[in-house]
XYZ file of C-alpha atoms in Angstrom:
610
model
C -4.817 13.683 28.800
C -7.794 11.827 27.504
C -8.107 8.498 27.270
C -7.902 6.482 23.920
C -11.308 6.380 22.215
C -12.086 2.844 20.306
C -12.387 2.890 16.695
C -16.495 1.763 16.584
C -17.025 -2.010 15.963
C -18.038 -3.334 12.713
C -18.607 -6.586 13.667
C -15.847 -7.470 12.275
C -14.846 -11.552 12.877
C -16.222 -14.406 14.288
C -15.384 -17.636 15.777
C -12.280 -18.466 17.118
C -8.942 -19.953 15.522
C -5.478 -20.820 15.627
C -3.997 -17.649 14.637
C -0.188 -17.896 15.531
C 0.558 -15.908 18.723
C -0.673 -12.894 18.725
C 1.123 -9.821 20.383
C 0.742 -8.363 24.239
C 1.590 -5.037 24.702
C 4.657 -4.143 26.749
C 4.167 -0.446 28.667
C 7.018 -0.862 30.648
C 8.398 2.122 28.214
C 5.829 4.302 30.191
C 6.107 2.596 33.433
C 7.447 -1.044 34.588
C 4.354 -0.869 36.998
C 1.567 1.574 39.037
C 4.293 1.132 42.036
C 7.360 1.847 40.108
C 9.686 4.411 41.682
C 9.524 6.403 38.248
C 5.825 6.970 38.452
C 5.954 8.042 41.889
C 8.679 10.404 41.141
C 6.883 11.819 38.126
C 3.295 12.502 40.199
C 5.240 14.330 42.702
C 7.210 16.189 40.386
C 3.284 17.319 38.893
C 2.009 18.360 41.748
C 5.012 20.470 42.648
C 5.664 21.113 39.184
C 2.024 22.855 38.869
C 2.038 24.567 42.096
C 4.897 26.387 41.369
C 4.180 27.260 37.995
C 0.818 28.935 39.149
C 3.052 30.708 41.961
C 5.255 32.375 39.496
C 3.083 33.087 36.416
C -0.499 33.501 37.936
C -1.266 37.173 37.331
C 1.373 38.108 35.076
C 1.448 36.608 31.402
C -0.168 39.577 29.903
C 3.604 41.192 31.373
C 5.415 38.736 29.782
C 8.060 39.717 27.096
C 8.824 36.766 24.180
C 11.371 34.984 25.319
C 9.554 34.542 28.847
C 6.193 33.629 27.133
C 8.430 31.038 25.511
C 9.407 29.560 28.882
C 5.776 29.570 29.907
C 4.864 27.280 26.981
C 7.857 25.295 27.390
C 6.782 24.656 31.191
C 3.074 23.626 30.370
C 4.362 21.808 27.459
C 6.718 19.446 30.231
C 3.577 19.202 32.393
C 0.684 18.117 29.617
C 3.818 15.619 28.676
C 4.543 14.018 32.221
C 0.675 14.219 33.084
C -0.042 12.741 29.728
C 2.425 9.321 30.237
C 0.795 8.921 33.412
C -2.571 8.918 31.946
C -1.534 6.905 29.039
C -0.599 4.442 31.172
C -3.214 4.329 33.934
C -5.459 4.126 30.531
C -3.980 1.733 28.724
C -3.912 -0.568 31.718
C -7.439 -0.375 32.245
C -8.113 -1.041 28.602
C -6.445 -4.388 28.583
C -8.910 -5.284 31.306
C -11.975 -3.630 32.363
C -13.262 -5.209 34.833
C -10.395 -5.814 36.948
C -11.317 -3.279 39.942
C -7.722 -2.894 41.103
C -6.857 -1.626 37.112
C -10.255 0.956 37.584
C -8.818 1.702 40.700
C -5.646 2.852 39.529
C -6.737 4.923 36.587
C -9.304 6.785 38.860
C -7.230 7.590 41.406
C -4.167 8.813 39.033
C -7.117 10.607 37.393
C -8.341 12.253 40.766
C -4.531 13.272 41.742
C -3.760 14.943 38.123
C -7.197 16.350 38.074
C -6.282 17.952 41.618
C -2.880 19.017 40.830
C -3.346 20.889 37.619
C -6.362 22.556 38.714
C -3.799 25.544 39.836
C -3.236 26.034 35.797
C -6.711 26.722 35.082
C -5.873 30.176 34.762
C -3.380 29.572 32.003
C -5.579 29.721 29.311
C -7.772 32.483 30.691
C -4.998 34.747 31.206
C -3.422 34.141 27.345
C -7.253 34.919 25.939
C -6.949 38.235 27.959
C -3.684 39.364 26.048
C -4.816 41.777 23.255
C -4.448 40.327 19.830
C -1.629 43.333 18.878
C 0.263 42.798 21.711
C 0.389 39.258 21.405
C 1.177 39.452 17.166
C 4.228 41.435 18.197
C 5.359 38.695 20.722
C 5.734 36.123 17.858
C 7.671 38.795 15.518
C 9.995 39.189 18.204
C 10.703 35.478 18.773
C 10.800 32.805 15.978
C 10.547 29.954 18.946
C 7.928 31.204 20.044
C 5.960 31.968 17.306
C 6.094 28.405 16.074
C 3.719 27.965 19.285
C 1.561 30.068 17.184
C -1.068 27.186 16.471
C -1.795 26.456 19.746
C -2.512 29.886 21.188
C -4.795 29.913 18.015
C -6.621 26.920 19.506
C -7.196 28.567 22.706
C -7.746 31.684 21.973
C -10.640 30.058 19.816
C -12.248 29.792 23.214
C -12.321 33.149 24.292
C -16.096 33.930 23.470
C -16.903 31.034 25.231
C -14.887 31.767 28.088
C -16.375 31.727 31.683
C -15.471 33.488 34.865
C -11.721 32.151 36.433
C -14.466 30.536 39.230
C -16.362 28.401 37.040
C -14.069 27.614 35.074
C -11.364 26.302 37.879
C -14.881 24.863 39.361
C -15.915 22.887 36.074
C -11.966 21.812 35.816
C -12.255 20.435 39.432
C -15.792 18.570 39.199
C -15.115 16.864 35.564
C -13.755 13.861 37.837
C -16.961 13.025 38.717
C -18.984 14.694 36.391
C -18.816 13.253 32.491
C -15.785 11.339 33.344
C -17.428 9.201 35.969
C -20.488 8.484 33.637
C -18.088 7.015 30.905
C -16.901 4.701 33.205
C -19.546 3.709 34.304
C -20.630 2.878 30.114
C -17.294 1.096 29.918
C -17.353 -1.043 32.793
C -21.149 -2.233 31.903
C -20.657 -2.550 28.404
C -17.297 -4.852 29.225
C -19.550 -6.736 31.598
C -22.265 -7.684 29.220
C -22.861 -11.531 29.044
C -25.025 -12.948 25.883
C -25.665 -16.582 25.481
C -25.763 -17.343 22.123
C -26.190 -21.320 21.024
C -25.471 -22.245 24.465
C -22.486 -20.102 24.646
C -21.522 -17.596 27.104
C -19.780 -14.217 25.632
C -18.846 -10.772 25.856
C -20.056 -7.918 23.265
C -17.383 -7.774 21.214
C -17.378 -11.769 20.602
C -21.125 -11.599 20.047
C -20.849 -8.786 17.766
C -18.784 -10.476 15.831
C -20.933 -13.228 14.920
C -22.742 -10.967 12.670
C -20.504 -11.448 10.491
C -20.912 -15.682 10.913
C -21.643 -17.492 7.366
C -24.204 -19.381 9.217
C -27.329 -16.932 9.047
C -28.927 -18.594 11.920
C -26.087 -17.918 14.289
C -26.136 -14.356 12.925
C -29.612 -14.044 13.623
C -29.417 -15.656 16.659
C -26.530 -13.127 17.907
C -28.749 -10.033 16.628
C -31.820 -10.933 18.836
C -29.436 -11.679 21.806
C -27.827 -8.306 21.390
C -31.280 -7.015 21.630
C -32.353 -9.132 24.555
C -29.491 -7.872 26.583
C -29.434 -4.179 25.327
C -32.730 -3.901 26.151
C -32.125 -5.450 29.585
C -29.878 -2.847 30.393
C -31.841 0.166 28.778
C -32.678 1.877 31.509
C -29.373 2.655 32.905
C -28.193 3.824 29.150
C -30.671 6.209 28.987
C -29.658 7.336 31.958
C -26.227 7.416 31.118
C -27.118 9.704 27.518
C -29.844 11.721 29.235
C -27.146 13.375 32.221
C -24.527 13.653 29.618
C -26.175 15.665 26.922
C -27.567 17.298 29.804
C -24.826 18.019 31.695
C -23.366 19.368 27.813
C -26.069 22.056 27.580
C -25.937 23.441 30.696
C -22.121 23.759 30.110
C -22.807 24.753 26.528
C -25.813 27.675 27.815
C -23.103 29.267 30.459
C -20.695 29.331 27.493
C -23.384 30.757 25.206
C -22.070 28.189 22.769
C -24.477 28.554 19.546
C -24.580 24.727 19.008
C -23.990 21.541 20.611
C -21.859 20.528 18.248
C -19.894 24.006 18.161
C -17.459 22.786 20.868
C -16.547 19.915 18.457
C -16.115 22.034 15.561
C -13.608 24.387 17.309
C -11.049 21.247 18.839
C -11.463 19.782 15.138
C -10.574 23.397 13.723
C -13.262 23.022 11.517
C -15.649 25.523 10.190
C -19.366 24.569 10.656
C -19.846 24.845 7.056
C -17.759 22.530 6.318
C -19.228 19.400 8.221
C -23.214 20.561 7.229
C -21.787 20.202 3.434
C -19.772 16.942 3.999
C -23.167 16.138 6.060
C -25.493 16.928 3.308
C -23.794 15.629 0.436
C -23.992 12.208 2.479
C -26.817 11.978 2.856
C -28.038 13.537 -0.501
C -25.825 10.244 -1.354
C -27.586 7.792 0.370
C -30.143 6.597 -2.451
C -26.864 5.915 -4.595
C -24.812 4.582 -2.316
C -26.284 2.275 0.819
C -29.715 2.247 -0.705
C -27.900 0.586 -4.031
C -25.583 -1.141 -2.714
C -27.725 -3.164 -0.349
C -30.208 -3.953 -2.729
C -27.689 -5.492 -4.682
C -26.692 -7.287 -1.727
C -30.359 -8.804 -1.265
C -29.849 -10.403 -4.418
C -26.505 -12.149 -4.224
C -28.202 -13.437 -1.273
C -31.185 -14.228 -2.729
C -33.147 -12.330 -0.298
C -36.273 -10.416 -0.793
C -35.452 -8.120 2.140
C -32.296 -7.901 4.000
C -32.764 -8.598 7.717
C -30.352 -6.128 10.364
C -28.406 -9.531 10.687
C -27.681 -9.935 7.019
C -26.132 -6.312 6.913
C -22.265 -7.245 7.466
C -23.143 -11.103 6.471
C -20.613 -12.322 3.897
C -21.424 -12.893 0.384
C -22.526 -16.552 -0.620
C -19.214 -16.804 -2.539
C -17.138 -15.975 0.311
C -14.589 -18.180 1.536
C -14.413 -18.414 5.288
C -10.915 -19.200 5.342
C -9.383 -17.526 8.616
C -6.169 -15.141 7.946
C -3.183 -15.981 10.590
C -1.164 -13.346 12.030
C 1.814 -13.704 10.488
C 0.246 -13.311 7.118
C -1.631 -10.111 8.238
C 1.132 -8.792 9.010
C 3.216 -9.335 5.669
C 0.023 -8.375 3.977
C 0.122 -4.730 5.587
C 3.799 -4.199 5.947
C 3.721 -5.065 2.039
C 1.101 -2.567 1.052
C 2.696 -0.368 3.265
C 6.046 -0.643 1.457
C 5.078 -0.549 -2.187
C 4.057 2.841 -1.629
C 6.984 3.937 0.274
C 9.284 1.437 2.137
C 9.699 4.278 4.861
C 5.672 3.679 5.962
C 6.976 0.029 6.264
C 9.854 0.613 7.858
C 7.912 2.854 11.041
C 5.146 0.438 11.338
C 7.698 -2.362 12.178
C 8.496 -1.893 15.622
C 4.890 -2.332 16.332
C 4.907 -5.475 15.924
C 8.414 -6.378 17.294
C 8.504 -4.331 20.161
C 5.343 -4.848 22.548
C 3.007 -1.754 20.678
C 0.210 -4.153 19.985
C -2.326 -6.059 22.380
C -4.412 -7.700 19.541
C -5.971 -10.493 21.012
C -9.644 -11.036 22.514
C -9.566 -11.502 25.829
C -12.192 -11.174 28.937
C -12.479 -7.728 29.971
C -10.631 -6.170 27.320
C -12.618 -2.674 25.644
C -14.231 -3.361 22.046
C -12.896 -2.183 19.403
C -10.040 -1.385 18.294
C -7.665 2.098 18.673
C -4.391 3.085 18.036
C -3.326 5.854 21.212
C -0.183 8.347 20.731
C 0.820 8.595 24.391
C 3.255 11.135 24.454
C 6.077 12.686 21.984
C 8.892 11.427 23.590
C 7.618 7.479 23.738
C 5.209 5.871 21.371
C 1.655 4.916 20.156
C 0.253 1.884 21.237
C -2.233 -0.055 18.992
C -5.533 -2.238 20.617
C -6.796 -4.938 18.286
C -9.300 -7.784 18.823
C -8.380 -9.751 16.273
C -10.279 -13.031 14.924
C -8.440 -13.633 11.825
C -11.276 -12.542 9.370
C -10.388 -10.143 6.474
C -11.994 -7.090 7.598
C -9.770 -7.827 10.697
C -6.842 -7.030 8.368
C -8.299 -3.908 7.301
C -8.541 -2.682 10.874
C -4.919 -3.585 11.590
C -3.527 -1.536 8.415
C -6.222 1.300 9.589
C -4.491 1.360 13.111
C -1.239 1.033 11.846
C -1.864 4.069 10.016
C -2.594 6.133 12.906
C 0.577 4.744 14.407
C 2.504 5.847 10.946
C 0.842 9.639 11.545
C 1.370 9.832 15.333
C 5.217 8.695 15.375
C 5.570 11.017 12.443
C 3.847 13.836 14.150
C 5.516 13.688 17.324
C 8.339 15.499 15.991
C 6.513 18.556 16.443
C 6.497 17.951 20.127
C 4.061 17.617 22.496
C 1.870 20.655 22.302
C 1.667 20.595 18.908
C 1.634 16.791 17.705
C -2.058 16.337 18.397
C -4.170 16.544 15.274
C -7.173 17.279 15.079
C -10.000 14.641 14.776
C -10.457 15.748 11.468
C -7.533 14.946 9.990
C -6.246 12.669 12.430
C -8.081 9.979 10.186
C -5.728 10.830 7.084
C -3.209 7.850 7.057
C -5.477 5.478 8.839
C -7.928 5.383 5.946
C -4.939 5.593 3.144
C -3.507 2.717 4.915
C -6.853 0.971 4.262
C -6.626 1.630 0.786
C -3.708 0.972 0.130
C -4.012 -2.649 1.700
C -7.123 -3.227 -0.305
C -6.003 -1.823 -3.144
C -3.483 -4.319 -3.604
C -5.364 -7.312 -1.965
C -7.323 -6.299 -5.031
C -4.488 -5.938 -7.717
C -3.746 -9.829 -6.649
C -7.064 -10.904 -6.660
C -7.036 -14.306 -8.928
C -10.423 -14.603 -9.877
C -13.671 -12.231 -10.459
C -15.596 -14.151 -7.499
C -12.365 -12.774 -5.102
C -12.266 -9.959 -6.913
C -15.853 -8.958 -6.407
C -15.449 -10.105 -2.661
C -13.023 -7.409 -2.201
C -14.959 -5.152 -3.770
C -17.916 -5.742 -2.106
C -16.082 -5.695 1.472
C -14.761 -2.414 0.681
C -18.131 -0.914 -0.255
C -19.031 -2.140 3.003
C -16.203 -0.553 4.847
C -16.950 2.806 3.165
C -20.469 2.581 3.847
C -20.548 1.785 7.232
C -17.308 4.828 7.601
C -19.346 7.120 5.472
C -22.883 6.698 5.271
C -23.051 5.004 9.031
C -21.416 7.244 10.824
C -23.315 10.626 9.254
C -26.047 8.828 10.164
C -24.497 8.671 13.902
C -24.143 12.146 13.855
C -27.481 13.041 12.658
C -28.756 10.876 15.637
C -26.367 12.513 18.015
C -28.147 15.930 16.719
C -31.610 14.529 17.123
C -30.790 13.556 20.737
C -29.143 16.599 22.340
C -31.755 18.871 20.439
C -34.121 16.654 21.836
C -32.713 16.606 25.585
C -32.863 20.253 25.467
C -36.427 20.163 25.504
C -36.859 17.659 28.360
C -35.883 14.359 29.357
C -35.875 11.470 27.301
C -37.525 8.070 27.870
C -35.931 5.433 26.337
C -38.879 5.170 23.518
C -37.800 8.497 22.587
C -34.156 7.683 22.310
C -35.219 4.332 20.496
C -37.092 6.331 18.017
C -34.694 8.639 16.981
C -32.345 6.074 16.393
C -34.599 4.479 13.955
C -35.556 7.237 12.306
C -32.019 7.712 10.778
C -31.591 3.759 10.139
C -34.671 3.811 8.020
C -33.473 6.599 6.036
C -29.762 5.695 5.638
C -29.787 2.421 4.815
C -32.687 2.208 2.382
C -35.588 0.112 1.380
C -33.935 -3.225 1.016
C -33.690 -3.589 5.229
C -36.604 -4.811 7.202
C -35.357 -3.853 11.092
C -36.460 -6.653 13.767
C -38.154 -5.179 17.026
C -35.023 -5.297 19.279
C -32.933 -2.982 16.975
C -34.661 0.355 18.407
C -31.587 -0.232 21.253
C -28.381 -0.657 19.394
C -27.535 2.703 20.476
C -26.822 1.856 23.217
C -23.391 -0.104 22.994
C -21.760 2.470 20.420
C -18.899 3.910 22.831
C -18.481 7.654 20.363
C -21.653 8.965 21.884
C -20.353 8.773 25.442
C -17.178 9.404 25.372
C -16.776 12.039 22.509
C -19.960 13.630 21.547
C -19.993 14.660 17.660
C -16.877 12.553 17.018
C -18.080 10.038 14.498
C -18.476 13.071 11.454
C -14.823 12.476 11.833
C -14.541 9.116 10.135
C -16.748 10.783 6.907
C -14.188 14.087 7.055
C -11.037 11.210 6.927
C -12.410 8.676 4.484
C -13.734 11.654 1.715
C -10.118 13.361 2.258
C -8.506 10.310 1.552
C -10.539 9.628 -1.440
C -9.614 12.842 -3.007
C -5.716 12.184 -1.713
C -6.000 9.129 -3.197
C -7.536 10.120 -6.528
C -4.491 12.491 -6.847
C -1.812 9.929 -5.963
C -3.070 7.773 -8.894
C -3.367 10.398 -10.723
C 1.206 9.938 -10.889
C 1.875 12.950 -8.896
C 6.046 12.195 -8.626
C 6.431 13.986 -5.499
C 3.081 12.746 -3.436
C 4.777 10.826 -1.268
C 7.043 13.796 0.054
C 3.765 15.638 0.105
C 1.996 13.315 2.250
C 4.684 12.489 4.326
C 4.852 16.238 5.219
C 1.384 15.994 5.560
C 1.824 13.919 8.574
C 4.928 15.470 9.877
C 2.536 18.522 10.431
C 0.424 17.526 13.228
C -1.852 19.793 14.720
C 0.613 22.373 13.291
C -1.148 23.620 10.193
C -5.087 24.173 9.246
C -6.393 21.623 6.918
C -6.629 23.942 4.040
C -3.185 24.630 4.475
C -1.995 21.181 4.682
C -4.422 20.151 1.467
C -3.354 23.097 -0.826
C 0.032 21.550 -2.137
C -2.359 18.611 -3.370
C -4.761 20.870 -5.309
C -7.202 20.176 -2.714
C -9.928 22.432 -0.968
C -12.251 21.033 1.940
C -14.015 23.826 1.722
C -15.671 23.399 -1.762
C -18.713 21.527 -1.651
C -17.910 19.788 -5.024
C -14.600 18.069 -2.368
C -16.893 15.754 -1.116
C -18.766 14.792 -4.177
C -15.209 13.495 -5.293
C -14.703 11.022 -2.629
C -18.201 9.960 -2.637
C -17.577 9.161 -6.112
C -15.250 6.711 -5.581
C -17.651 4.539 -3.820
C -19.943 5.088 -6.185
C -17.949 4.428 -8.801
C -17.035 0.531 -6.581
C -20.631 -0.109 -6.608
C -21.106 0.851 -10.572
C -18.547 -2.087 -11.049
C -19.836 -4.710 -8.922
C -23.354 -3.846 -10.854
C -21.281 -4.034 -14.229
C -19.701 -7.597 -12.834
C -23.471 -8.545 -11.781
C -24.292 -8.036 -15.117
C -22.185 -9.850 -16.966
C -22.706 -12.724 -14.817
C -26.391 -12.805 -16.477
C -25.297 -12.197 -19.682
């Protein structure tokens, strides 16, 4: 079970203010504590539970009639769910507070034991990719249960020319403890303990980060050259940290003879490569008349020759920095929410009643923001750091919308709830819409009107056009690593060299921004991730063109949509809504929409002057 990856920070809130009180998560419906009798029971079950399963099956799946295959999955499927709520928990814990060394304790050691005990079910997923394709196509005629499974030996067997000896592959299972696993610790716990004094101020990253967004452009400027100071403080040991990762990643990726480095992302995603190099190129084929527009319009509200880094995220002049409490954050999703079906209102209530949201910023806590599934048979949990600014609203209906997909997905049980990263941005972007989109309808006057406009653009840009750029960096860097190790110059420069070009002439970067690789969390923990965000946020675009387009039964479409999971390819799931990812002209429709946001705030611009 993998820990719960932070949505990336977009500096999203500043300063601090009475908010109302903001919610604590409760886990005590994983565990009422790392000593509780339950969890106890639960790791011992697992490391029975896995020893006997290798006992009995080790050596003779490929033997296997239906119904018994059936009881195999069933089996694994009980095990991935019990080692899962351990995780979740052990994870979760640590989240809330980083740098309590008891909490990193506890999640190591749960993740040693696990590590340890499932290591005998290595050869699970070997054996199935062993079974010929006939044989196995005959299995799921004979057994409807079974066959339902279908997706997931799909998944695996995607694996099987990439498949190592049963040695190296029980040896890489064993070592990934220590191996990649270790190293993103190690990025969590320094990036949590990152002090930057800012005005005579003491804070953490995520604070700091947030005062990019400050009114005052001398704090924000102040914060940006802090961030600097510090990140390039610390360089040396984030280098480090990205040269024995991508590293480590080819030699694994050479002994699987995996074509790419970004192959092994493409197959978890269930994505063809085709598919990402057109969403990639028609991004950045985009660039010039999307970020490159948009911020030179920017410069002028701001009356700025030249946009500085700091002034990328800066509010508009006519912005009102008027914090938003809680409470009304709260009616302002659940309303959006509801007006488009009061059943997405009615499953992101318990989150806030019931102990699913930690929201507040507190020392220690991981950047961010995330909303994690856990298991099928509990509950997602949302993480927030919320300061009350608008775009802190925005990330709240975002998360809530993963929460929406994952309780709705976890119907399909546990094997087949996950969805792939791909898609698994689908109702977390639509939620974002559909906040704004009425934030919008209820705008009062053009100057909120175009604030909200402008915000979005932002929001898509730095989803879109940000995080392509992200992945074209990520490409730079393991190509590069492949060829020898990186200084951090090198690193710095191939960071810049896909700043320059995605965000357009209107920036002028100050030395010190060569390192703000370094903090971003994706490129540790989930190489290749952040194409991800672009997939969800040009899918939704098209979803959303077509449910305001008056489709009567789109919300029994989408909602079916979610049910799905990691049940059904995306093609498959699109199809009933006219959709194709695989067209290249699919992307050029959601890219549209932001194009056609920035075509009005230049038509509002204009009449301002008339």
């Amino acid at each position: 079970m993998a820990l719960p990856l932070p949505r990336p920070v977009y500096d999203t809130a500043s300063g601090a203010a009475a908010f109302g009180d903001l919610p604590e998560w409760d886990l005590t419906d994983l565990y009422t504590a790392p000593d509780a009798p339950k969890l106890k029971q639960d790791m011992d079950w697992l490391e029975a539970e896995c020893a006997d399963f290798a006992a009995v099956y080790q050596g003779r799946l490929a033997d296997l009639d239906a119904a018994e295959l059936l009881e195999v999955v069933r089996r694994y499927e009980r095990i991935d769910t019990v080692a899962g709520r351990v995780m979740s928990y052990a994870g979760l814990r640590y989240y809330q507070n980083t740098m309590d060394s008891a909490r990193a304790k506890f999640l190591s050691d749960c993740q040693d034991r696990i590590t340890s005990f499932t290591t005998p079910l290595v050869f699970f997923s070997l054996e199935l990719n062993r079974i010929d394709d006939a044989a196995l196509e005959a299995r799921f005629a004979e057994n409807a249960d079974l066959a339902r499974y279908k997706p997931i030996f799909e998944r695996i067997r995607a694996m099987r020319p990439y498949q190592l000896s049963d040695e190296l592959e029980t040896f890489l299972h064993d070592q990934s403890a220590v191996g990649a696993a270790a190293w993103n610790r190690l990025f969590d716990e320094t990036t949590a303990g990152l002090e930057f004094t800012v005005k005579g101020e003491t804070l953490n990253l995520e604070a700091t980060l947030n005062l990019l967004t400050d009114t005052d452009r001398a704090t924000r400027e102040a914060a940006a050259r802090e961030l600097a100071r510090v990140f390039g403080q610390n360089i040396k040991l984030f280098s480090r940290v990205h040269n024995t990762l991508a590293k480590e990643k080819e030699i694994e990726d050479r002994w699987r003879k995996m074509p790419t480095a970004q192959t092994a992302r493409h197959l978890s995603n269930q994505v063809e490569p085709e598919v990402v190099e057109a969403l990639r190129n028609a991004v950045v084929a985009a660039y010039p008349k999307l970020s490159h527009r948009y911020y030179r319009l920017k410069a002028k509200w701001m009356g700025l020759d030249h946009l500085e880094i700091w002034d990328r995220n800066a509010p508009l002049p006519l912005d009102a920095p008027i914090p938003v409490d809680w409470a009304t954050a709260k009616k302002t999703v659940l309303d959006a929410y509801s007006d488009f079906s009061p059943k997405m209102a009615e499953i992101a209530e318990p989150f806030f009643d019931k102990g699913w949201i930690d929201a507040g910023v507190k020392p220690g806590k991981a950047p961010g923001a995330f909303a994690h599934p856990t298991v099928a048979e509990v509950h997602p949990y949302v993480m927030l750091n919320y300061l009350g600014k608008p775009r802190d609203v925005m990330t709240l209906a975002h998360e809530l919308g993963h929460g929406v997909h994952q309780v709705l997905a976890a119907e399909q049980g546990e094997l087949l709830s996950s969805t792939p990263l791909t898609l698994a941005e689908t109702a977390s972007v639509f939620g974002e819409m559909l906040t704004f989109r009425k934030l919008l309808a209820e705008a009062k006057t053009p100057e909120e009107k175009k604030t909200l406009l402008a915000g979005k653009v932002e929001d898509m840009i730095n989803t879109v056009v940000r995080q392509i750029a992200f992945y074209d960096f990520e490409c730079k860097l393991h190509a590069a690593r492949r060829e020898g190790e990186l200084t951090p110059e090198d690193i710095n420069a191939l960071w810049m060299s896909v700043q320059a070009e995605s965000l357009g002439d209107a920036f002028r970067f100050m030395d010190g921004y060569e390192t703000y690789w370094t903090y971003i969390s994706h490129f540790v923990h989930s190489p290749f991730y952040v194409y991800a965000y672009a997939f969800g946020d040009g899918l939704v675009n098209a979803l959303y063109a077509v449910y305001e387009e008056g489709d009567p039964s789109f919300q029994d479409k989408y909602f079916a949509l979610l049910k799905a999971g990691g049940s059904k390819h995306h093609k498959e799931l699109l199809a009933p809504f006219g959709l194709d990812a695989t067209d290249p002209a699919f992307w050029d429709k959601g890219l549209s929409m932001i194009s056609g946001f920035i075509d009005e705030l230049k038509a509002m611009e204009d009449r301002s002057e008339d």
